[in-house]
Amino acid sequence: MTKGEYEVAAVDEDKIDPKNVPWWTSSRLGLAVLGFLGFINVYALRVNMSVAIVCMVNRTAIKASADDNTSSAARSEGCGYMTDINGTTSSEFEDGELVWDKTIQGLILGSFFWGYLVTQIPGGWVATKFGGKRVYGWSMLVATLLTFITPIAAQTSYIFLIVIRIILGVCSGVCFPAMHALWGQWAPPGERSKLVGFTYAGAQVGNVVTFPIAGLLCKYGFAGGWPSIFYVLGILNFIWVIIWLLLVSDSPSTHRRISKIERDYILQTTSNTMHKEAGKNGLYSALPYIVFWVTINFAGWLADWLSKKCWSIGLTRKSLNTFGKVTPAIMLVALGYVDCTMPVVAIVILILGVSLTGFQYSGWVVNHVDIAPPYAGILFGIGNSIASVTGFVSPVIVGVITQDSQTREQWQIVFYIAASFYIFGAIFFVIFGSGDLQSWASQEVKEAEEQTFSIEMDVVKNGNLSKDDSNLVS
């Protein structure tokens, strides 16, 4: 077969019927499952401190200090105070040994995002340069080690703990760009939404399982309770890292266990993209993310169905993204008008507000893979680096607005500000978004095809894939 004949075959969709390509036993689905489990770990290591810090701090000492600055009128106005018959504040957990005031706690919880911010853009570049498998796997291995030493850091100094959390944010920051870089190589256009959506749904499952598990370990765990949170999650993450490094490959061309029909199908369909134009409180905290996980997967299947049956990719992305932003914005505003006498209404609104954002995973989240597969990791890193600023800016803004007595009117202002950002993002994406492969990315795709053709011709001649060729394709 000549090169010209191969290129014609490579872009002819009729040569491989998608119905004949395995799905449930496929390597791309295996990558999605491992990615899904990976993001469970990413978010477990990210949010574990939010639960653990409740058991780590000595609330009695902190409360005694806060009582000096809080009026009884302000206290009686709130709904969140629970007192026993003697008038003392009750709690589900025993006091911890660490006396950290609210300022220190805020610094500890926000420090993760300082590191998370700085690796978004370089993370995408590094993943594109060296392969998403290595970047994702090794960064999570470092995150595992940091998680193991977190209890020691906390008991030594809160500054030491902040440093650990910053570095942990650095490691976690490369994960999304690295996974995007992998899907730029692995995801057929007609399956991108459900593959990417399912993978990133692991982030929300991470929230679902971490809150209740950490709550139980906090109260009943070994090593003093809260340290066991970090030890258990660290062990689980380490097991995942080993499996990831052993089973995952950076591209279908370098995967050792992929079937020939699946490999050819992925290469064929990704090539055709250019030729066609050329994703008790612990339980309550987890509920929104349970529905969110369902929503992400439903939206992924819906997006692929719409783009195949009746809508263009651009219209599909814009429609689902708009729904995933505008509806939660409405829920946020509505939440500001619910008081403590309507807990069921508040929970329902919160569940809808969080879960419906899952439609964005089939909107802007997967869009980088549509418009520029070779640069998907870098593009995601650029966007996510800007978004991660809110991780440490938001607590400061909320603190300024609600610094007096945290009235409902003050929280309404907070929710209106958040809703306005949702609306702005929806409008911006409708105006400037696209579902077409961009011209500046087409040349990179063409060069990759030529490299793949050359390597596959060597395989035909020599019967094996050399190490140098493996690195070139990856």
CSV table of C-alpha atoms in Angstrom, one decimal:
chain,number,residue,atom,x,y,z
A,1,MET,CA,0.0,0.0,0.0
A,2,THR,CA,1.4,3.4,-1.0
A,3,LYS,CA,1.3,6.4,1.3
A,4,GLY,CA,-1.4,8.0,-0.8
A,5,GLU,CA,-3.6,4.9,-0.6
A,6,TYR,CA,-3.0,4.7,3.1
A,7,GLU,CA,-4.1,8.3,3.6
A,8,VAL,CA,-7.3,7.7,1.7
A,9,ALA,CA,-8.1,4.7,3.8
A,10,ALA,CA,-7.2,6.6,7.0
A,11,VAL,CA,-9.9,9.2,6.3
A,12,ASP,CA,-12.6,7.0,5.0
A,13,GLU,CA,-15.0,6.5,7.8
A,14,ASP,CA,-16.8,3.7,6.0
A,15,LYS,CA,-13.7,1.5,6.2
A,16,ILE,CA,-14.4,0.8,9.9
A,17,ASP,CA,-17.9,0.6,11.1
A,18,PRO,CA,-18.1,2.0,14.7
A,19,LYS,CA,-20.5,-0.8,15.5
A,20,ASN,CA,-17.7,-3.3,15.0
A,21,VAL,CA,-15.4,-1.5,17.3
A,22,PRO,CA,-15.5,-2.9,20.9
A,23,TRP,CA,-16.7,-0.5,23.6
A,24,TRP,CA,-17.1,-2.4,26.9
A,25,THR,CA,-13.7,-4.1,26.5
A,26,SER,CA,-11.9,-1.2,24.8
A,27,SER,CA,-8.7,0.4,25.9
A,28,ARG,CA,-10.3,3.9,25.6
A,29,LEU,CA,-13.0,2.9,28.1
A,30,GLY,CA,-10.3,1.5,30.3
A,31,LEU,CA,-8.5,4.8,30.2
A,32,ALA,CA,-11.7,6.6,31.1
A,33,VAL,CA,-12.2,4.3,34.1
A,34,LEU,CA,-8.7,4.8,35.4
A,35,GLY,CA,-9.0,8.5,34.8
A,36,PHE,CA,-12.3,8.5,36.7
A,37,LEU,CA,-10.6,6.7,39.7
A,38,GLY,CA,-7.7,9.1,39.4
A,39,PHE,CA,-9.9,12.2,39.8
A,40,ILE,CA,-11.6,10.6,42.8
A,41,ASN,CA,-8.2,10.6,44.3
A,42,VAL,CA,-7.3,14.1,43.1
A,43,TYR,CA,-10.4,15.6,44.8
A,44,ALA,CA,-10.1,13.3,47.9
A,45,LEU,CA,-6.6,14.7,48.5
A,46,ARG,CA,-7.9,18.2,47.8
A,47,VAL,CA,-11.0,18.3,50.1
A,48,ASN,CA,-9.7,16.0,52.9
A,49,MET,CA,-8.5,19.1,54.8
A,50,SER,CA,-11.9,20.6,54.8
A,51,VAL,CA,-13.2,17.8,56.9
A,52,ALA,CA,-10.1,17.0,58.9
A,53,ILE,CA,-9.6,20.6,60.1
A,54,VAL,CA,-12.9,20.3,62.1
A,55,CYS,CA,-11.2,17.6,64.2
A,56,MET,CA,-7.8,19.2,64.2
A,57,VAL,CA,-8.6,22.5,65.9
A,58,ASN,CA,-9.5,23.3,69.5
A,59,ARG,CA,-12.9,24.9,69.0
A,60,THR,CA,-13.4,25.6,72.7
A,61,ALA,CA,-10.3,27.9,72.8
A,62,ILE,CA,-11.3,29.5,69.5
A,63,LYS,CA,-14.9,30.0,70.6
A,64,ALA,CA,-13.8,31.6,73.9
A,65,SER,CA,-11.9,34.2,71.9
A,66,ALA,CA,-14.7,34.7,69.4
A,67,ASP,CA,-17.3,35.2,72.1
A,68,ASP,CA,-15.5,38.3,73.2
A,69,ASN,CA,-16.2,39.8,69.8
A,70,THR,CA,-19.7,38.5,69.1
A,71,SER,CA,-22.8,40.1,70.5
A,72,SER,CA,-25.7,38.1,71.8
A,73,ALA,CA,-28.0,39.9,69.4
A,74,ALA,CA,-26.0,38.7,66.4
A,75,ARG,CA,-25.9,35.2,67.8
A,76,SER,CA,-29.6,35.0,68.4
A,77,GLU,CA,-30.2,36.1,64.8
A,78,GLY,CA,-28.4,33.0,63.4
A,79,CYS,CA,-29.8,29.6,62.9
A,80,GLY,CA,-26.7,27.5,63.2
A,81,TYR,CA,-26.1,27.6,67.0
A,82,MET,CA,-26.9,24.3,68.8
A,83,THR,CA,-26.7,24.4,72.6
A,84,ASP,CA,-27.3,21.9,75.3
A,85,ILE,CA,-29.5,22.4,78.4
A,86,ASN,CA,-26.6,24.2,80.2
A,87,GLY,CA,-26.3,26.7,77.3
A,88,THR,CA,-22.9,25.4,76.1
A,89,THR,CA,-22.2,24.8,72.5
A,90,SER,CA,-22.4,21.1,71.5
A,91,SER,CA,-20.5,19.4,68.8
A,92,GLU,CA,-20.4,16.0,67.1
A,93,PHE,CA,-16.6,15.8,67.4
A,94,GLU,CA,-14.1,16.1,70.3
A,95,ASP,CA,-11.9,19.1,70.3
A,96,GLY,CA,-8.5,18.8,68.6
A,97,GLU,CA,-5.1,19.9,69.9
A,98,LEU,CA,-4.4,22.7,67.5
A,99,VAL,CA,-5.4,26.3,68.3
A,100,TRP,CA,-5.8,27.9,64.9
A,101,ASP,CA,-8.1,30.9,64.6
A,102,LYS,CA,-10.3,31.5,61.6
A,103,THR,CA,-7.6,33.5,59.8
A,104,ILE,CA,-5.1,30.6,60.1
A,105,GLN,CA,-7.7,28.1,59.0
A,106,GLY,CA,-8.5,30.2,56.0
A,107,LEU,CA,-4.9,30.4,55.0
A,108,ILE,CA,-4.5,26.6,55.3
A,109,LEU,CA,-7.7,25.9,53.3
A,110,GLY,CA,-6.8,28.5,50.6
A,111,SER,CA,-3.1,27.6,50.3
A,112,PHE,CA,-3.9,24.6,48.1
A,113,PHE,CA,-5.1,27.0,45.4
A,114,TRP,CA,-1.9,29.1,45.5
A,115,GLY,CA,0.0,26.1,44.1
A,116,TYR,CA,-2.9,24.9,42.0
A,117,LEU,CA,-2.8,28.2,40.1
A,118,VAL,CA,0.8,28.2,39.1
A,119,THR,CA,0.9,24.8,37.3
A,120,GLN,CA,-2.2,25.1,35.1
A,121,ILE,CA,-0.4,26.5,32.0
A,122,PRO,CA,3.0,24.9,32.5
A,123,GLY,CA,1.1,21.6,33.3
A,124,GLY,CA,-0.5,21.6,29.9
A,125,TRP,CA,2.8,22.3,28.1
A,126,VAL,CA,4.7,19.6,30.1
A,127,ALA,CA,1.9,17.1,29.4
A,128,THR,CA,2.0,17.9,25.7
A,129,LYS,CA,5.8,17.6,25.7
A,130,PHE,CA,6.3,14.5,27.8
A,131,GLY,CA,3.0,12.7,27.8
A,132,GLY,CA,-0.1,13.0,30.0
A,133,LYS,CA,0.6,9.5,31.5
A,134,ARG,CA,3.9,10.4,33.1
A,135,VAL,CA,2.8,13.9,34.2
A,136,TYR,CA,-0.4,12.7,35.8
A,137,GLY,CA,1.1,9.6,37.4
A,138,TRP,CA,4.2,11.1,38.9
A,139,SER,CA,2.5,14.2,40.1
A,140,MET,CA,0.0,12.1,42.0
A,141,LEU,CA,2.8,10.0,43.4
A,142,VAL,CA,4.4,13.2,44.9
A,143,ALA,CA,0.9,14.1,46.2
A,144,THR,CA,0.7,10.8,47.9
A,145,LEU,CA,3.9,11.4,49.8
A,146,LEU,CA,2.8,14.9,50.8
A,147,THR,CA,-0.5,13.4,52.1
A,148,PHE,CA,1.4,11.0,54.3
A,149,ILE,CA,3.4,13.7,55.9
A,150,THR,CA,0.5,16.1,56.4
A,151,PRO,CA,-0.2,15.0,60.0
A,152,ILE,CA,3.4,15.6,60.9
A,153,ALA,CA,3.4,19.0,59.2
A,154,ALA,CA,0.2,20.0,61.0
A,155,GLN,CA,1.6,19.0,64.4
A,156,THR,CA,4.9,20.8,63.8
A,157,SER,CA,3.7,24.2,62.5
A,158,TYR,CA,0.8,25.6,60.5
A,159,ILE,CA,3.4,27.3,58.3
A,160,PHE,CA,4.9,23.9,57.5
A,161,LEU,CA,1.4,22.6,56.7
A,162,ILE,CA,0.7,25.6,54.4
A,163,VAL,CA,3.8,24.8,52.5
A,164,ILE,CA,2.8,21.2,52.1
A,165,ARG,CA,-0.7,22.2,50.9
A,166,ILE,CA,0.8,24.6,48.3
A,167,ILE,CA,3.0,21.9,46.9
A,168,LEU,CA,0.0,19.5,46.9
A,169,GLY,CA,-1.8,22.2,44.9
A,170,VAL,CA,1.1,22.3,42.4
A,171,CYS,CA,0.9,18.5,41.9
A,172,SER,CA,-2.9,18.5,41.6
A,173,GLY,CA,-2.9,21.5,39.2
A,174,VAL,CA,-1.3,19.5,36.3
A,175,CYS,CA,-3.9,16.6,36.5
A,176,PHE,CA,-6.7,18.2,34.4
A,177,PRO,CA,-4.3,19.5,31.7
A,178,ALA,CA,-2.5,16.1,31.6
A,179,MET,CA,-5.8,14.2,31.2
A,180,HIS,CA,-6.9,16.6,28.5
A,181,ALA,CA,-3.7,16.0,26.7
A,182,LEU,CA,-4.4,12.2,26.8
A,183,TRP,CA,-7.9,12.6,25.5
A,184,GLY,CA,-6.5,14.7,22.6
A,185,GLN,CA,-4.9,11.5,21.5
A,186,TRP,CA,-7.5,9.0,22.6
A,187,ALA,CA,-11.0,10.3,22.2
A,188,PRO,CA,-12.9,9.7,18.9
A,189,PRO,CA,-14.9,12.9,18.0
A,190,GLY,CA,-18.3,11.0,18.4
A,191,GLU,CA,-17.4,9.8,21.9
A,192,ARG,CA,-15.6,12.8,23.4
A,193,SER,CA,-18.4,14.1,25.5
A,194,LYS,CA,-19.1,10.9,27.3
A,195,LEU,CA,-15.5,9.8,27.7
A,196,VAL,CA,-14.3,13.2,29.0
A,197,GLY,CA,-17.5,13.7,31.0
A,198,PHE,CA,-17.2,10.3,32.7
A,199,THR,CA,-13.6,10.8,33.5
A,200,TYR,CA,-14.0,14.2,35.2
A,201,ALA,CA,-17.1,13.0,37.0
A,202,GLY,CA,-14.6,11.3,39.2
A,203,ALA,CA,-13.9,14.7,40.7
A,204,GLN,CA,-17.4,14.9,42.1
A,205,VAL,CA,-17.4,11.3,43.3
A,206,GLY,CA,-14.2,12.2,45.2
A,207,ASN,CA,-16.3,14.8,47.1
A,208,VAL,CA,-19.1,12.3,47.6
A,209,VAL,CA,-16.9,9.6,49.2
A,210,THR,CA,-14.4,11.8,51.0
A,211,PHE,CA,-16.8,13.8,53.1
A,212,PRO,CA,-18.5,10.8,54.9
A,213,ILE,CA,-15.4,8.6,55.0
A,214,ALA,CA,-13.3,11.4,56.4
A,215,GLY,CA,-16.1,12.2,58.9
A,216,LEU,CA,-16.0,8.6,60.1
A,217,LEU,CA,-12.2,8.4,60.3
A,218,CYS,CA,-12.2,11.8,62.1
A,219,LYS,CA,-14.3,10.3,64.9
A,220,TYR,CA,-13.4,6.6,64.9
A,221,GLY,CA,-10.1,6.4,63.0
A,222,PHE,CA,-6.7,5.2,64.2
A,223,ALA,CA,-3.6,7.3,65.1
A,224,GLY,CA,-5.7,9.8,67.0
A,225,GLY,CA,-8.6,10.1,64.6
A,226,TRP,CA,-7.9,12.9,62.0
A,227,PRO,CA,-4.4,11.7,61.0
A,228,SER,CA,-6.0,8.5,59.7
A,229,ILE,CA,-7.8,10.5,57.1
A,230,PHE,CA,-4.5,11.3,55.4
A,231,TYR,CA,-3.0,7.8,55.8
A,232,VAL,CA,-6.0,6.0,54.4
A,233,LEU,CA,-6.4,8.3,51.4
A,234,GLY,CA,-2.7,8.3,50.8
A,235,ILE,CA,-2.6,4.5,50.6
A,236,LEU,CA,-5.6,4.4,48.2
A,237,ASN,CA,-3.9,7.0,46.0
A,238,PHE,CA,-0.6,5.1,46.0
A,239,ILE,CA,-2.4,1.9,44.8
A,240,TRP,CA,-4.0,3.9,41.9
A,241,VAL,CA,-0.7,5.4,40.9
A,242,ILE,CA,0.9,2.0,40.5
A,243,ILE,CA,-2.0,0.7,38.4
A,244,TRP,CA,-2.0,3.9,36.3
A,245,LEU,CA,1.7,3.8,35.5
A,246,LEU,CA,1.5,0.1,34.5
A,247,LEU,CA,-1.6,0.1,32.3
A,248,VAL,CA,-1.9,3.5,30.6
A,249,SER,CA,-0.2,4.7,27.4
A,250,ASP,CA,0.1,8.2,26.0
A,251,SER,CA,-1.5,7.3,22.7
A,252,PRO,CA,-3.3,4.4,20.9
A,253,SER,CA,-0.2,3.9,18.8
A,254,THR,CA,2.0,3.1,21.8
A,255,HIS,CA,-0.5,1.0,23.7
A,256,ARG,CA,0.6,-2.6,23.9
A,257,ARG,CA,-2.8,-4.3,24.6
A,258,ILE,CA,-5.2,-2.3,22.3
A,259,SER,CA,-6.9,-4.2,19.5
A,260,LYS,CA,-5.9,-3.3,15.9
A,261,ILE,CA,-9.5,-2.3,15.0
A,262,GLU,CA,-9.8,0.0,17.9
A,263,ARG,CA,-6.4,1.6,17.3
A,264,ASP,CA,-7.2,2.1,13.6
A,265,TYR,CA,-10.7,3.5,14.5
A,266,ILE,CA,-9.3,6.1,16.9
A,267,LEU,CA,-6.6,7.2,14.4
A,268,GLN,CA,-9.1,7.2,11.6
A,269,THR,CA,-11.8,9.3,13.3
A,270,THR,CA,-9.4,11.8,14.9
A,271,SER,CA,-7.8,12.2,11.5
A,272,ASN,CA,-11.2,12.9,10.0
A,273,THR,CA,-11.8,15.8,12.3
A,274,MET,CA,-9.3,17.7,10.2
A,275,HIS,CA,-10.8,16.6,6.9
A,276,LYS,CA,-14.3,17.5,7.9
A,277,GLU,CA,-13.2,21.0,8.9
A,278,ALA,CA,-10.6,21.3,8.7
A,279,GLY,CA,-16.6,16.7,30.4
A,280,LYS,CA,-25.2,13.3,59.0
A,281,ASN,CA,-23.4,16.8,57.4
A,282,GLY,CA,-21.0,14.6,55.4
A,283,LEU,CA,-24.0,13.0,53.7
A,284,TYR,CA,-25.7,16.3,53.1
A,285,SER,CA,-22.4,17.7,51.7
A,286,ALA,CA,-22.2,14.7,49.4
A,287,LEU,CA,-25.7,14.7,48.0
A,288,PRO,CA,-25.2,17.5,45.4
A,289,TYR,CA,-22.2,15.7,44.1
A,290,ILE,CA,-24.0,12.4,43.7
A,291,VAL,CA,-26.6,14.1,41.5
A,292,PHE,CA,-23.7,16.0,39.8
A,293,TRP,CA,-22.0,12.8,38.9
A,294,VAL,CA,-25.2,11.5,37.3
A,295,THR,CA,-25.7,14.8,35.5
A,296,ILE,CA,-22.2,14.8,34.0
A,297,ASN,CA,-22.7,11.4,32.5
A,298,PHE,CA,-26.2,12.1,31.2
A,299,ALA,CA,-25.0,15.3,29.6
A,300,GLY,CA,-22.1,13.5,28.0
A,301,TRP,CA,-24.4,10.9,26.3
A,302,LEU,CA,-26.9,13.7,25.4
A,303,ALA,CA,-24.2,15.8,23.8
A,304,ASP,CA,-22.9,13.0,21.7
A,305,TRP,CA,-26.4,12.0,20.6
A,306,LEU,CA,-27.3,15.6,19.7
A,307,SER,CA,-24.1,16.2,17.7
A,308,LYS,CA,-24.6,12.9,15.8
A,309,LYS,CA,-28.3,13.3,15.1
A,310,CYS,CA,-29.2,16.9,14.5
A,311,TRP,CA,-26.9,19.6,15.9
A,312,SER,CA,-23.4,20.8,15.1
A,313,ILE,CA,-20.7,20.4,17.7
A,314,GLY,CA,-20.6,24.1,18.2
A,315,LEU,CA,-24.3,24.4,18.8
A,316,THR,CA,-24.3,21.4,21.2
A,317,ARG,CA,-21.4,22.8,23.2
A,318,LYS,CA,-23.0,26.3,23.5
A,319,SER,CA,-26.5,25.0,24.4
A,320,LEU,CA,-25.4,22.6,27.1
A,321,ASN,CA,-22.8,25.1,28.5
A,322,THR,CA,-25.5,27.9,28.7
A,323,PHE,CA,-27.9,25.6,30.5
A,324,GLY,CA,-25.1,24.5,32.8
A,325,LYS,CA,-24.4,28.1,33.8
A,326,VAL,CA,-27.7,30.0,33.7
A,327,THR,CA,-29.7,27.5,35.6
A,328,PRO,CA,-27.2,27.2,38.5
A,329,ALA,CA,-27.0,31.0,38.6
A,330,ILE,CA,-30.8,31.1,39.1
A,331,MET,CA,-30.5,28.5,41.9
A,332,LEU,CA,-27.8,30.5,43.6
A,333,VAL,CA,-29.9,33.7,43.7
A,334,ALA,CA,-32.9,31.6,45.0
A,335,LEU,CA,-30.8,30.1,47.7
A,336,GLY,CA,-30.1,33.6,49.1
A,337,TYR,CA,-33.9,34.0,49.9
A,338,VAL,CA,-34.2,30.7,51.8
A,339,ASP,CA,-33.9,30.9,55.6
A,340,CYS,CA,-33.3,28.3,58.3
A,341,THR,CA,-37.0,27.4,58.6
A,342,MET,CA,-36.9,25.8,55.1
A,343,PRO,CA,-34.0,23.2,55.2
A,344,VAL,CA,-35.6,20.9,52.6
A,345,VAL,CA,-36.0,23.7,50.1
A,346,ALA,CA,-32.4,24.8,50.7
A,347,ILE,CA,-31.1,21.3,50.2
A,348,VAL,CA,-33.1,20.8,47.0
A,349,ILE,CA,-32.0,24.2,45.6
A,350,LEU,CA,-28.4,23.4,46.5
A,351,ILE,CA,-28.5,20.0,44.8
A,352,LEU,CA,-29.9,21.5,41.7
A,353,GLY,CA,-27.5,24.4,41.7
A,354,VAL,CA,-24.5,22.1,42.0
A,355,SER,CA,-25.6,19.2,39.9
A,356,LEU,CA,-26.8,21.1,36.9
A,357,THR,CA,-23.3,22.7,36.4
A,358,GLY,CA,-22.4,19.2,35.2
A,359,PHE,CA,-23.8,20.2,31.8
A,360,GLN,CA,-20.7,22.4,31.4
A,361,TYR,CA,-18.6,19.3,31.2
A,362,SER,CA,-20.1,18.7,27.7
A,363,GLY,CA,-19.8,22.4,27.0
A,364,TRP,CA,-16.6,24.4,27.5
A,365,VAL,CA,-14.7,21.6,29.4
A,366,VAL,CA,-14.5,19.3,26.4
A,367,ASN,CA,-14.4,22.1,23.9
A,368,HIS,CA,-10.6,22.3,23.9
A,369,VAL,CA,-10.4,18.7,22.4
A,370,ASP,CA,-12.8,19.9,19.7
A,371,ILE,CA,-11.0,22.9,18.5
A,372,ALA,CA,-7.3,21.9,19.0
A,373,PRO,CA,-6.7,18.2,20.0
A,374,PRO,CA,-2.8,18.6,20.0
A,375,TYR,CA,-3.0,21.6,22.3
A,376,ALA,CA,-6.0,20.5,24.5
A,377,GLY,CA,-3.9,20.2,27.6
A,378,ILE,CA,-2.3,23.6,27.2
A,379,LEU,CA,-5.6,25.3,26.5
A,380,PHE,CA,-7.3,23.7,29.5
A,381,GLY,CA,-4.4,24.8,31.6
A,382,ILE,CA,-4.7,28.4,30.5
A,383,GLY,CA,-8.4,28.5,31.2
A,384,ASN,CA,-8.2,26.6,34.5
A,385,SER,CA,-5.3,28.8,35.8
A,386,ILE,CA,-7.6,31.9,35.5
A,387,ALA,CA,-10.5,30.0,37.1
A,388,SER,CA,-8.4,28.8,40.0
A,389,VAL,CA,-7.8,32.3,41.1
A,390,THR,CA,-11.3,32.2,42.7
A,391,GLY,CA,-10.1,29.5,45.0
A,392,PHE,CA,-8.2,32.0,47.2
A,393,VAL,CA,-9.9,35.2,46.1
A,394,SER,CA,-13.5,34.1,46.9
A,395,PRO,CA,-12.9,33.4,50.7
A,396,VAL,CA,-11.4,36.9,51.0
A,397,ILE,CA,-14.3,38.6,49.3
A,398,VAL,CA,-16.9,36.5,51.2
A,399,GLY,CA,-15.1,37.4,54.5
A,400,VAL,CA,-15.2,41.1,53.7
A,401,ILE,CA,-18.9,41.1,52.8
A,402,THR,CA,-20.0,38.9,55.7
A,403,GLN,CA,-17.5,40.1,58.3
A,404,ASP,CA,-20.1,41.7,60.7
A,405,SER,CA,-22.7,39.0,61.6
A,406,GLN,CA,-23.3,37.0,58.4
A,407,THR,CA,-26.9,38.1,57.8
A,408,ARG,CA,-29.0,36.7,55.0
A,409,GLU,CA,-28.8,40.0,53.2
A,410,GLN,CA,-25.0,39.8,53.2
A,411,TRP,CA,-25.1,36.3,51.7
A,412,GLN,CA,-27.5,37.4,49.1
A,413,ILE,CA,-24.9,39.8,47.9
A,414,VAL,CA,-22.4,37.0,47.7
A,415,PHE,CA,-24.8,34.8,45.7
A,416,TYR,CA,-25.6,37.7,43.3
A,417,ILE,CA,-21.9,38.2,42.6
A,418,ALA,CA,-21.4,34.5,42.0
A,419,ALA,CA,-24.5,34.3,39.7
A,420,SER,CA,-23.2,37.3,37.7
A,421,PHE,CA,-20.0,35.4,36.9
A,422,TYR,CA,-22.0,32.4,35.7
A,423,ILE,CA,-24.1,34.6,33.4
A,424,PHE,CA,-21.1,36.4,32.0
A,425,GLY,CA,-19.4,33.1,31.3
A,426,ALA,CA,-22.4,31.8,29.5
A,427,ILE,CA,-22.8,34.9,27.3
A,428,PHE,CA,-19.1,35.0,26.5
A,429,PHE,CA,-19.0,31.4,25.4
A,430,VAL,CA,-22.1,31.8,23.2
A,431,ILE,CA,-20.4,34.8,21.4
A,432,PHE,CA,-16.9,33.5,21.0
A,433,GLY,CA,-17.1,29.7,21.3
A,434,SER,CA,-16.7,27.3,18.4
A,435,GLY,CA,-16.9,23.6,17.8
A,436,ASP,CA,-14.7,23.5,14.7
A,437,LEU,CA,-11.1,22.5,14.5
A,438,GLN,CA,-9.1,25.7,14.3
A,439,SER,CA,-6.8,26.4,11.4
A,440,TRP,CA,-3.8,27.0,13.6
A,441,ALA,CA,-4.2,23.4,15.0
A,442,SER,CA,-4.8,21.7,11.7
A,443,GLN,CA,-1.1,21.7,10.7
A,444,GLU,CA,-0.1,20.0,13.9
A,445,VAL,CA,-2.7,17.3,13.3
A,446,LYS,CA,-1.5,16.8,9.8
A,447,GLU,CA,2.1,16.5,10.9
A,448,ALA,CA,1.1,13.9,13.5
A,449,GLU,CA,-0.7,11.9,10.9
A,450,GLU,CA,2.4,11.9,8.7
A,451,GLN,CA,4.6,10.7,11.6
A,452,THR,CA,2.1,8.0,12.5
A,453,PHE,CA,2.0,6.8,8.8
A,454,SER,CA,5.8,6.7,8.7
A,455,ILE,CA,6.0,4.7,12.0
A,456,GLU,CA,3.3,2.3,10.9
A,457,MET,CA,5.1,1.7,7.7
A,458,ASP,CA,8.2,0.8,9.7
A,459,VAL,CA,6.1,-1.6,11.8
A,460,VAL,CA,4.9,-3.3,8.6
A,461,LYS,CA,8.4,-3.7,7.4
A,462,ASN,CA,10.2,-4.5,10.6
A,463,GLY,CA,7.4,-6.2,12.6
A,464,ASN,CA,7.9,-4.2,15.8
A,465,LEU,CA,7.8,-0.7,17.2
A,466,SER,CA,11.1,0.7,18.3
A,467,LYS,CA,11.6,2.6,21.6
A,468,ASP,CA,12.5,5.8,19.7
A,469,ASP,CA,9.4,5.5,17.5
A,470,SER,CA,7.3,5.0,20.6
A,471,ASN,CA,8.6,8.2,22.1
A,472,LEU,CA,8.0,10.0,18.8
A,473,VAL,CA,4.4,9.0,18.6
A,474,SER,CA,3.7,9.7,22.2
